[in-house]
PDB file of C-alpha atoms in Angstrom:
ATOM      1  CA  LYS A  71      46.669 -15.682  -2.429  1.00 48.00           C
ATOM      2  CA  THR A  72      45.782 -17.610  -5.458  1.00 47.00           C
ATOM      3  CA  ARG A  73      43.375 -14.883  -6.495  1.00 51.00           C
ATOM      4  CA  ILE A  74      45.657 -12.139  -5.545  1.00 50.00           C
ATOM      5  CA  SER A  75      48.687 -13.548  -8.120  1.00 50.00           C
ATOM      6  CA  ALA A  76      46.384 -14.187 -11.209  1.00 51.00           C
ATOM      7  CA  ASP A  77      44.630 -10.446 -10.696  1.00 54.00           C
ATOM      8  CA  SER A  78      48.464  -8.903 -10.724  1.00 55.00           C
ATOM      9  CA  SER A  79      49.683 -11.465 -13.214  1.00 56.00           C
ATOM     10  CA  GLY A  80      46.047 -10.789 -15.635  1.00 57.00           C
ATOM     11  CA  ILE A  81      45.994 -14.575 -16.477  1.00 57.00           C
ATOM     12  CA  ALA A  82      42.267 -15.774 -15.233  1.00 57.00           C
ATOM     13  CA  PRO A  83      42.810 -19.243 -12.415  1.00 58.00           C
ATOM     14  CA  GLN A  84      41.180 -21.977 -13.475  1.00 64.00           C
ATOM     15  CA  HIS A  85      39.856 -23.294  -9.747  1.00 65.00           C
ATOM     16  CA  VAL A  86      37.719 -19.957  -9.213  1.00 66.00           C
ATOM     17  CA  ALA A  87      33.860 -21.023  -8.769  1.00 71.00           C
ATOM     18  CA  ARG A  88      31.241 -18.502 -10.029  1.00 76.00           C
ATOM     19  CA  VAL A  89      28.502 -18.187  -6.081  1.00 76.00           C
ATOM     20  CA  ALA A  90      25.123 -17.161  -7.197  1.00 77.00           C
ATOM     21  CA  TRP A  91      22.542 -15.712  -5.169  1.00 77.00           C
ATOM     22  CA  ASN A  92      18.383 -15.294  -5.737  1.00 79.00           C
ATOM     23  CA  TYR A  93      18.201 -12.266  -3.760  1.00 73.00           C
ATOM     24  CA  ALA A  94      14.778 -11.984  -5.083  1.00 76.00           C
ATOM     25  CA  GLU A  95      13.877 -14.739  -2.844  1.00 79.00           C
ATOM     26  CA  PHE A  96      16.047 -13.341   0.041  1.00 75.00           C
ATOM     27  CA  GLU A  97      13.738 -12.144   2.910  1.00 75.00           C
ATOM     28  CA  VAL A  98      14.531 -10.995   6.344  1.00 74.00           C
ATOM     29  CA  GLU A  99      12.318 -10.815   8.247  1.00 75.00           C
ATOM     30  CA  TYR A 100      12.384  -8.428  10.999  1.00 70.00           C
ATOM     31  CA  PRO A 101       9.537  -8.722  14.332  1.00 71.00           C
ATOM     32  CA  SER A 102       9.616  -5.458  14.855  1.00 66.00           C
ATOM     33  CA  MET A 103       8.457  -4.080  12.118  1.00 66.00           C
ATOM     34  CA  SER A 104       5.272  -6.267  12.435  1.00 62.00           C
ATOM     35  CA  GLN A 105       2.846  -3.788  13.038  1.00 69.00           C
ATOM     36  CA  GLU A 106       4.269  -1.111  10.697  1.00 79.00           C
ATOM     37  CA  LEU A 107       1.862  -0.107   8.266  1.00 86.00           C
ATOM     38  CA  LYS A 108       3.441  -0.937   4.939  1.00 87.00           C
ATOM     39  CA  VAL A 109       3.184   1.040   1.688  1.00 91.00           C
ATOM     40  CA  GLY A 110       5.011   0.461  -2.168  1.00 89.00           C
ATOM     41  CA  GLY A 111       7.456  -2.048  -0.280  1.00 87.00           C
ATOM     42  CA  MET A 112       7.799   0.712   2.078  1.00 90.00           C
ATOM     43  CA  TYR A 113       7.455   0.765   6.659  1.00 88.00           C
ATOM     44  CA  LEU A 114       5.555   3.941   6.293  1.00 93.00           C
ATOM     45  CA  ARG A 115       6.017   5.692   9.548  1.00 92.00           C
ATOM     46  CA  VAL A 116      10.118   5.050   9.181  1.00 91.00           C
ATOM     47  CA  PHE A 117      10.419   7.099   6.143  1.00 94.00           C
ATOM     48  CA  LEU A 118       8.077   9.459   7.648  1.00 94.00           C
ATOM     49  CA  GLU A 119      10.946   9.728  10.647  1.00 94.00           C
ATOM     50  CA  ALA A 120      13.730   9.632   8.221  1.00 94.00           C
ATOM     51  CA  GLY A 121      13.215  13.200   6.605  1.00 91.00           C
ATOM     52  CA  LEU A 122      13.619  14.549   2.514  1.00 91.00           C
ATOM     53  CA  ASN A 123      16.214  12.057   2.161  1.00 91.00           C
ATOM     54  CA  SER A 124      13.593   8.977   1.794  1.00 92.00           C
ATOM     55  CA  VAL A 125      11.751  11.960   0.261  1.00 94.00           C
ATOM     56  CA  LYS A 126      14.153  11.830  -2.194  1.00 94.00           C
ATOM     57  CA  ALA A 127      15.615   9.015  -2.458  1.00 93.00           C
ATOM     58  CA  LEU A 128      12.203   7.567  -4.140  1.00 95.00           C
ATOM     59  CA  ARG A 129      12.514   5.870  -7.730  1.00 94.00           C
ATOM     60  CA  GLU A 130       8.996   5.960  -8.418  1.00 96.00           C
ATOM     61  CA  PRO A 131       7.029   8.946  -6.464  1.00 97.00           C
ATOM     62  CA  LYS A 132       4.224   8.374  -8.910  1.00 97.00           C
ATOM     63  CA  LYS A 133       3.341   4.669  -7.800  1.00 97.00           C
ATOM     64  CA  PHE A 134       3.920   5.492  -4.651  1.00 97.00           C
ATOM     65  CA  PHE A 135       1.861   8.299  -4.323  1.00 97.00           C
ATOM     66  CA  ASP A 136      -1.278   6.560  -5.593  1.00 97.00           C
ATOM     67  CA  ALA A 137       0.161   3.529  -4.020  1.00 97.00           C
ATOM     68  CA  LEU A 138      -0.262   6.217  -0.515  1.00 97.00           C
ATOM     69  CA  TYR A 139      -3.603   7.352  -1.865  1.00 97.00           C
ATOM     70  CA  ARG A 140      -5.795   3.501  -2.265  1.00 97.00           C
ATOM     71  CA  ARG A 141      -4.111   2.959   1.550  1.00 96.00           C
ATOM     72  CA  ALA A 142      -5.228   5.689   2.357  1.00 96.00           C
ATOM     73  CA  LEU A 143      -9.346   4.832   0.786  1.00 96.00           C
ATOM     74  CA  ARG A 144      -8.794   1.099   2.411  1.00 95.00           C
ATOM     75  CA  GLU A 145      -7.738   2.156   5.525  1.00 93.00           C
ATOM     76  CA  ARG A 146     -10.725   2.490   8.533  1.00 93.00           C
ATOM     77  CA  SER A 147      -7.929   3.445  11.454  1.00 93.00           C
ATOM     78  CA  ALA A 148      -8.051   7.483  11.138  1.00 94.00           C
ATOM     79  CA  SER A 149      -3.977   7.314  12.595  1.00 93.00           C
ATOM     80  CA  LEU A 150      -3.423   5.278   9.711  1.00 94.00           C
ATOM     81  CA  LYS A 151      -5.304   7.110   7.576  1.00 96.00           C
ATOM     82  CA  SER A 152      -3.724  10.541   8.763  1.00 96.00           C
ATOM     83  CA  LEU A 153      -0.174   9.081   8.220  1.00 95.00           C
ATOM     84  CA  CYS A 154      -1.088   8.128   4.863  1.00 97.00           C
ATOM     85  CA  LEU A 155      -2.023  11.429   3.552  1.00 97.00           C
ATOM     86  CA  ARG A 156       1.032  12.482   5.691  1.00 96.00           C
ATOM     87  CA  GLY A 157       2.843  10.651   3.249  1.00 97.00           C
ATOM     88  CA  MET A 158       1.063  11.887  -0.111  1.00 98.00           C
ATOM     89  CA  THR A 159       2.067  15.200   1.148  1.00 97.00           C
ATOM     90  CA  ARG A 160       5.352  14.624   1.759  1.00 97.00           C
ATOM     91  CA  VAL A 161       5.759  13.258  -1.749  1.00 97.00           C
ATOM     92  CA  TYR A 162       3.413  15.503  -3.860  1.00 98.00           C
ATOM     93  CA  GLU A 163       5.539  18.072  -2.140  1.00 97.00           C
ATOM     94  CA  HIS A 164       8.623  17.625  -3.856  1.00 96.00           C
ATOM     95  CA  PHE A 165       7.565  15.514  -6.798  1.00 97.00           C
ATOM     96  CA  HIS A 166       4.146  18.005  -7.918  1.00 97.00           C
ATOM     97  CA  LYS A 167       6.077  18.358 -11.276  1.00 96.00           C
ATOM     98  CA  THR A 168       6.838  15.137 -12.229  1.00 96.00           C
ATOM     99  CA  ILE A 169       2.852  13.588 -10.464  1.00 97.00           C
ATOM    100  CA  GLY A 170       1.552  16.057 -12.457  1.00 96.00           C
ATOM    101  CA  GLU A 171      -2.268  16.473 -11.852  1.00 96.00           C
ATOM    102  CA  PHE A 172      -3.890  14.558  -9.373  1.00 96.00           C
ATOM    103  CA  GLU A 173      -7.287  14.121  -9.980  1.00 94.00           C
ATOM    104  CA  ASP A 174      -9.175  12.796  -7.549  1.00 95.00           C
ATOM    105  CA  THR A 175      -8.635  16.838  -6.402  1.00 93.00           C
ATOM    106  CA  ALA A 176     -12.130  17.358  -5.765  1.00 89.00           C
ATOM    107  CA  TYR A 177     -12.576  13.973  -4.222  1.00 93.00           C
ATOM    108  CA  ILE A 178      -9.995  15.564  -1.208  1.00 94.00           C
ATOM    109  CA  VAL A 179     -11.892  18.210  -0.514  1.00 90.00           C
ATOM    110  CA  TRP A 180     -15.066  15.799  -0.714  1.00 89.00           C
ATOM    111  CA  MET A 181     -13.464  13.715   2.186  1.00 92.00           C
ATOM    112  CA  LEU A 182     -12.568  17.148   3.797  1.00 89.00           C
ATOM    113  CA  ALA A 183     -15.688  18.246   4.237  1.00 84.00           C
ATOM    114  CA  ASP A 184     -17.083  15.626   5.484  1.00 88.00           C
ATOM    115  CA  THR A 185     -14.689  14.463   8.389  1.00 89.00           C
ATOM    116  CA  GLY A 186     -15.375  14.731  11.644  1.00 87.00           C
ATOM    117  CA  ASN A 187     -11.759  13.850  12.917  1.00 92.00           C
ATOM    118  CA  ASN A 188      -9.678  16.965  13.823  1.00 88.00           C
ATOM    119  CA  GLU A 189      -6.243  15.270  12.681  1.00 92.00           C
ATOM    120  CA  LEU A 190      -7.259  14.263   9.192  1.00 94.00           C
ATOM    121  CA  ARG A 191      -9.374  17.048   8.857  1.00 89.00           C
ATOM    122  CA  ASP A 192      -5.827  18.684   9.087  1.00 90.00           C
ATOM    123  CA  ARG A 193      -3.795  16.405   6.944  1.00 95.00           C
ATOM    124  CA  LEU A 194      -6.579  16.672   4.326  1.00 94.00           C
ATOM    125  CA  ILE A 195      -5.786  20.770   4.476  1.00 90.00           C
ATOM    126  CA  LEU A 196      -2.623  20.056   4.211  1.00 93.00           C
ATOM    127  CA  LEU A 197      -2.296  18.077   1.470  1.00 96.00           C
ATOM    128  CA  LEU A 198      -4.409  19.514  -0.134  1.00 94.00           C
ATOM    129  CA  GLN A 199      -2.008  23.266   0.405  1.00 92.00           C
ATOM    130  CA  ALA A 200       0.860  20.893  -1.483  1.00 96.00           C
ATOM    131  CA  LEU A 201      -2.020  19.992  -4.029  1.00 96.00           C
ATOM    132  CA  ILE A 202      -2.426  23.721  -4.304  1.00 93.00           C
ATOM    133  CA  LEU A 203       1.078  23.542  -6.112  1.00 96.00           C
ATOM    134  CA  GLU A 204      -0.276  21.705  -9.214  1.00 95.00           C
ATOM    135  CA  PRO A 205      -2.520  24.702 -10.892  1.00 94.00           C
ATOM    136  CA  LEU A 206      -4.725  21.261 -12.481  1.00 94.00           C
ATOM    137  CA  ASN A 207      -5.579  20.507  -9.406  1.00 93.00           C
ATOM    138  CA  ALA A 208      -5.529  24.554  -8.150  1.00 91.00           C
ATOM    139  CA  GLU A 209      -8.476  24.606 -11.025  1.00 90.00           C
ATOM    140  CA  LEU A 210     -10.054  21.725 -10.185  1.00 87.00           C
ATOM    141  CA  MET A 211     -10.740  23.409  -6.759  1.00 86.00           C
ATOM    142  CA  ILE A 212     -12.351  26.007  -7.672  1.00 83.00           C
ATOM    143  CA  LYS A 213     -15.228  23.933  -9.546  1.00 79.00           C
ATOM    144  CA  GLN A 214     -18.968  24.322  -8.545  1.00 68.00           C
ATOM    145  CA  ASP A 215     -18.911  21.719  -5.784  1.00 77.00           C
ATOM    146  CA  CYS A 216     -15.688  21.253  -4.383  1.00 80.00           C
ATOM    147  CA  LEU A 217     -16.070  25.788  -4.082  1.00 80.00           C
ATOM    148  CA  GLU A 218     -19.506  25.525  -2.202  1.00 81.00           C
ATOM    149  CA  LEU A 219     -17.860  22.673  -0.059  1.00 80.00           C
ATOM    150  CA  LEU A 220     -15.187  24.770   0.606  1.00 79.00           C
ATOM    151  CA  VAL A 221     -16.979  27.881   1.753  1.00 80.00           C
ATOM    152  CA  ASP A 222     -19.173  25.212   3.890  1.00 77.00           C
ATOM    153  CA  LEU A 223     -16.093  24.751   5.736  1.00 74.00           C
ATOM    154  CA  LEU A 224     -14.913  28.055   5.975  1.00 76.00           C
ATOM    155  CA  THR A 225     -17.866  30.143   7.060  1.00 75.00           C
ATOM    156  CA  THR A 226     -18.112  27.046  10.252  1.00 67.00           C
ATOM    157  CA  ALA A 227     -14.955  27.367  11.419  1.00 64.00           C
ATOM    158  CA  HIS A 228     -15.336  29.940  13.905  1.00 62.00           C
ATOM    159  CA  MET A 229     -17.268  27.092  15.339  1.00 61.00           C
ATOM    160  CA  GLN A 230     -14.899  25.176  17.573  1.00 54.00           C
ATOM    161  CA  GLU A 231     -13.011  27.159  20.775  1.00 49.00           C
ATOM    162  CA  PRO A 232     -10.007  26.686  21.070  1.00 49.00           C
ATOM    163  CA  SER A 233     -10.046  23.636  23.550  1.00 43.00           C
ATOM    164  CA  GLU A 234     -12.254  21.201  20.639  1.00 44.00           C
ATOM    165  CA  ARG A 235      -9.909  22.114  17.948  1.00 42.00           C
ATOM    166  CA  GLY A 236      -7.746  18.899  18.717  1.00 43.00           C
ATOM    167  CA  VAL A 237      -4.258  17.908  19.935  1.00 41.00           C
ATOM    168  CA  THR A 238      -3.123  18.170  16.458  1.00 41.00           C
ATOM    169  CA  LYS A 239      -2.578  21.246  15.881  1.00 45.00           C
ATOM    170  CA  LEU A 240      -1.092  21.094  12.555  1.00 45.00           C
ATOM    171  CA  VAL A 241      -2.454  23.818  11.397  1.00 49.00           C
ATOM    172  CA  ALA A 242      -2.527  27.259  13.784  1.00 47.00           C
ATOM    173  CA  PRO A 243      -5.487  27.311  15.254  1.00 48.00           C
ATOM    174  CA  ASN A 244      -5.783  31.147  14.686  1.00 48.00           C
ATOM    175  CA  THR A 245      -5.318  30.403  11.092  1.00 50.00           C
ATOM    176  CA  LEU A 246      -8.608  28.767  10.826  1.00 48.00           C
ATOM    177  CA  MET A 247     -10.835  31.444  13.613  1.00 48.00           C
ATOM    178  CA  LEU A 248     -12.911  33.784  11.957  1.00 48.00           C
ATOM    179  CA  THR A 249     -12.835  36.801  14.170  1.00 53.00           C
ATOM    180  CA  ASP A 250     -14.082  40.783  14.928  1.00 56.00           C
ATOM    181  CA  GLY A 251     -10.595  42.399  14.717  1.00 55.00           C
ATOM    182  CA  SER A 252     -10.523  42.504  18.145  1.00 57.00           C
ATOM    183  CA  GLY A 253      -7.725  39.391  18.183  1.00 54.00           C
ATOM    184  CA  MET A 254      -9.981  37.934  20.686  1.00 53.00           C
ATOM    185  CA  ALA A 255     -11.965  34.417  19.249  1.00 49.00           C
TER     186      ALA A 255
END
């Protein structure tokens, strides 16, 4: 009541103490999140499930994109690496002009050529698709070494049986198949 009457009279009360909160040292631990992959201060699965709104809310998309890339390089688990690549794709699709050229585009092509994991392959293809939104990245992909790797991959696309293509189905199976035009694989 003292505060209300002091506010309405325009006179600051003398007995109100200022409260200081050291928010930088304050942290709430969530045991349910202890097994979640955390990149750049964000829980990646939660970030991806939140959809486009979480991407739009990023304050430093380039920094987050770089953190995802570094984590993808360090990750041994294919599923966690795939999660990082998925995050990279989503961030780059929305912020490609802000992020600009990705100097390791050629290395992503090499990773694609080197992987035997279907889910990783699909995620790398989707990342490359996002990366070519920036013309400088597209130029990096058509340099001699990358072009040879991409052509080598293209020539093996018809070799997988539909049942071997994996369960991810991120990339439409028939878009990777070379056929005789009859519609049959």
